[in-house]
Short mmCIF file of C-alpha atoms in Angstrom, two decimals:
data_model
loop_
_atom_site.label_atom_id
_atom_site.label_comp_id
_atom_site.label_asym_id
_atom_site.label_seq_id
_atom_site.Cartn_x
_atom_site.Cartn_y
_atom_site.Cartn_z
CA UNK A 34 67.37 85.16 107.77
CA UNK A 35 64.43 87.65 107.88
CA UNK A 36 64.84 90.88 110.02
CA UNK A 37 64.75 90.74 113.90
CA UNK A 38 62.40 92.91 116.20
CA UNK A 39 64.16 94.96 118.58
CA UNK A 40 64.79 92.64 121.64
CA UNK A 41 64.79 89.44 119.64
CA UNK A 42 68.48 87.42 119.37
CA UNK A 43 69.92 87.70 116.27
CA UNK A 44 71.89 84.55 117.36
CA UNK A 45 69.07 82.52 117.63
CA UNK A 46 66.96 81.20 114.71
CA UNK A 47 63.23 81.48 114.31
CA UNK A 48 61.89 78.90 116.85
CA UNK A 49 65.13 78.15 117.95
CA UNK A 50 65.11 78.71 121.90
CA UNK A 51 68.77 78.03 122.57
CA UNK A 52 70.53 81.49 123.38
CA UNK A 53 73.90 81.95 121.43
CA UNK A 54 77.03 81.65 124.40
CA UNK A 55 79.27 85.03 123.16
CA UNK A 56 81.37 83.87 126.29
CA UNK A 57 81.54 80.60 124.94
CA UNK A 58 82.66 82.00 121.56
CA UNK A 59 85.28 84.18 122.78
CA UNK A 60 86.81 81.33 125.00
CA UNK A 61 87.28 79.19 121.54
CA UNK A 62 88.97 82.42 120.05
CA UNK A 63 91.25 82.64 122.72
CA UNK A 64 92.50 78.87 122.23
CA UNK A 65 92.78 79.52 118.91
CA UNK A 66 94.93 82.52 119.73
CA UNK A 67 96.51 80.24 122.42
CA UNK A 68 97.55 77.72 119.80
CA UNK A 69 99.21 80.39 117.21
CA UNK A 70 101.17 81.80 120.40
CA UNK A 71 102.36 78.02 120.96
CA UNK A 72 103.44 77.73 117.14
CA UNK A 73 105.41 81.02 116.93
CA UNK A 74 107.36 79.79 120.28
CA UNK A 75 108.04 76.87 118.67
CA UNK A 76 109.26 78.03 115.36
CA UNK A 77 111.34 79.86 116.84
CA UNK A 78 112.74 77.39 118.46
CA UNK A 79 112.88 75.07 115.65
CA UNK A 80 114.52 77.42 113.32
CA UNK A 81 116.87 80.02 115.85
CA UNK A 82 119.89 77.60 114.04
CA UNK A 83 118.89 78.14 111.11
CA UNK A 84 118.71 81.54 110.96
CA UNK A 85 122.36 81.92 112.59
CA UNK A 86 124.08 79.42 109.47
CA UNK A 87 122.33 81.70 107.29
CA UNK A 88 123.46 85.18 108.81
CA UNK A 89 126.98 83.70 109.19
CA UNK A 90 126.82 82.72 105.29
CA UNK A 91 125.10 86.00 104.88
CA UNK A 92 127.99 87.83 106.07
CA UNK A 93 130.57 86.50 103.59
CA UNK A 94 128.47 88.09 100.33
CA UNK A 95 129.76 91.44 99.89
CA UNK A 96 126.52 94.16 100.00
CA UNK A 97 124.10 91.91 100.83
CA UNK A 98 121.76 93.61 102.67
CA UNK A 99 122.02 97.05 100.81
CA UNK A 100 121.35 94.85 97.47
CA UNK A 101 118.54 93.34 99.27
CA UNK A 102 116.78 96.47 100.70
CA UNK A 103 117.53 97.91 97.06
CA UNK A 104 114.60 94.89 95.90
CA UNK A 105 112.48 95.58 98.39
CA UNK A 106 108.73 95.71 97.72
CA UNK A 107 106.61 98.77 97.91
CA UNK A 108 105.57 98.94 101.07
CA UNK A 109 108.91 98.94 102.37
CA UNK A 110 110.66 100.88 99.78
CA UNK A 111 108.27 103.70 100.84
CA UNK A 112 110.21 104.23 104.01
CA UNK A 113 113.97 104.07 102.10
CA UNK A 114 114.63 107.30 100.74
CA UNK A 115 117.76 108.22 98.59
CA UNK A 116 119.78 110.18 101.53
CA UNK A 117 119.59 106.19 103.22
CA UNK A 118 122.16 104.91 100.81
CA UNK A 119 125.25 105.87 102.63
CA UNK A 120 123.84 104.24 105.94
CA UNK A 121 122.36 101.17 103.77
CA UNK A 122 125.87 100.73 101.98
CA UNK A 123 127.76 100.34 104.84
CA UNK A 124 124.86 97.52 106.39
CA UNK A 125 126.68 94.56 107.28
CA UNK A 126 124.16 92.39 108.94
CA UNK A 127 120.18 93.13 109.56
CA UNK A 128 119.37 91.07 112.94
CA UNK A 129 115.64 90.60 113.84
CA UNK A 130 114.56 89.19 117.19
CA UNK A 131 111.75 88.20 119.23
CA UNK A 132 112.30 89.49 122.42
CA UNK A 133 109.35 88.14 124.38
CA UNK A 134 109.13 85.09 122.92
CA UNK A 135 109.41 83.12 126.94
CA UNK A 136 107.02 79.86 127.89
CA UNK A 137 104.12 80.10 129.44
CA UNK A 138 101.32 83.05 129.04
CA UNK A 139 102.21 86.21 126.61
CA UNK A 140 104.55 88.47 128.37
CA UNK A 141 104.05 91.89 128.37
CA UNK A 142 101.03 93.97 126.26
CA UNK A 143 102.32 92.03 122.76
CA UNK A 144 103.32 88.43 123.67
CA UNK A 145 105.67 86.78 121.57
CA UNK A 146 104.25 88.54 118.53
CA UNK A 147 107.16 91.65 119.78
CA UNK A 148 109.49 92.25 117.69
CA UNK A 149 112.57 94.11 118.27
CA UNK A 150 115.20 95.05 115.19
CA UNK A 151 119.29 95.53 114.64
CA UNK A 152 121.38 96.82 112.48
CA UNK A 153 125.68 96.26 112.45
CA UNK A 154 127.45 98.82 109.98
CA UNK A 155 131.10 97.67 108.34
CA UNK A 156 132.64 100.34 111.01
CA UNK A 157 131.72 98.20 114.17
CA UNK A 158 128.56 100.15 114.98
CA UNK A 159 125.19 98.98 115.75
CA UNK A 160 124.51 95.65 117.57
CA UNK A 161 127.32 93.27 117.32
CA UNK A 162 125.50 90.35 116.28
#
């Protein structure tokens, strides 16, 4: 496309007179984001079970999550210093929720993309799930 004179839509092709709907545009992107807000509520759904036979198997492997976090990749590891081990030894389960994940229109400023995090240590602290 050649350059455009000031005033002249860049949406708009040379000798094209139909105008280029932004609104339009921006409606489709919000069904778009519409439709990924409808398949996270649904995955969740679909896979809540899952995720409590696994953190139920989980919790039978001795350090688990401590051998786990010890793997983790780079961008993680970053935030896991050496003074964590103590805390990260004693990890019994690692408990990750979506806590505005309701039907109907995103709750809140985030929606169902929210998501909140708990730990349980081996002496009964932290969240008991």
């Amino acid at each position: 496309m050649a350059g455009f004179a000031e005033g002249e839509d860049a949406g708009a092709e040379e000798g094209d007179s139909t105008p280029v709907m932004y609104e339009e545009l921006a409606e489709i992107e919000k069904q778009f984001d519409d439709i990924e807000v409808e398949i996270i509520r649904k995955q969740n759904t679909l896979t809540t079970s899952i995720y409590a036979k696994r953190a139920a198997l989980i919790s039978r492997i001795p350090n688990f999550w401590p051998l786990v976090l010890e793997q983790a990749p780079p961008d993680i590891d970053t935030y896991i210093q050496p003074s964590d081990s103590e805390l990260l030894g004693s990890l019994k389960d690692l408990h990750v929720e979506r806590f505005e994940i309701t039907p109907g229109p995103a709750v809140g400023a985030h929606g169902p993309t929210s998501l909140s995090t708990n730990g349980t240590d081996g002496k009964g602290g932290g969240d008991p799930r």
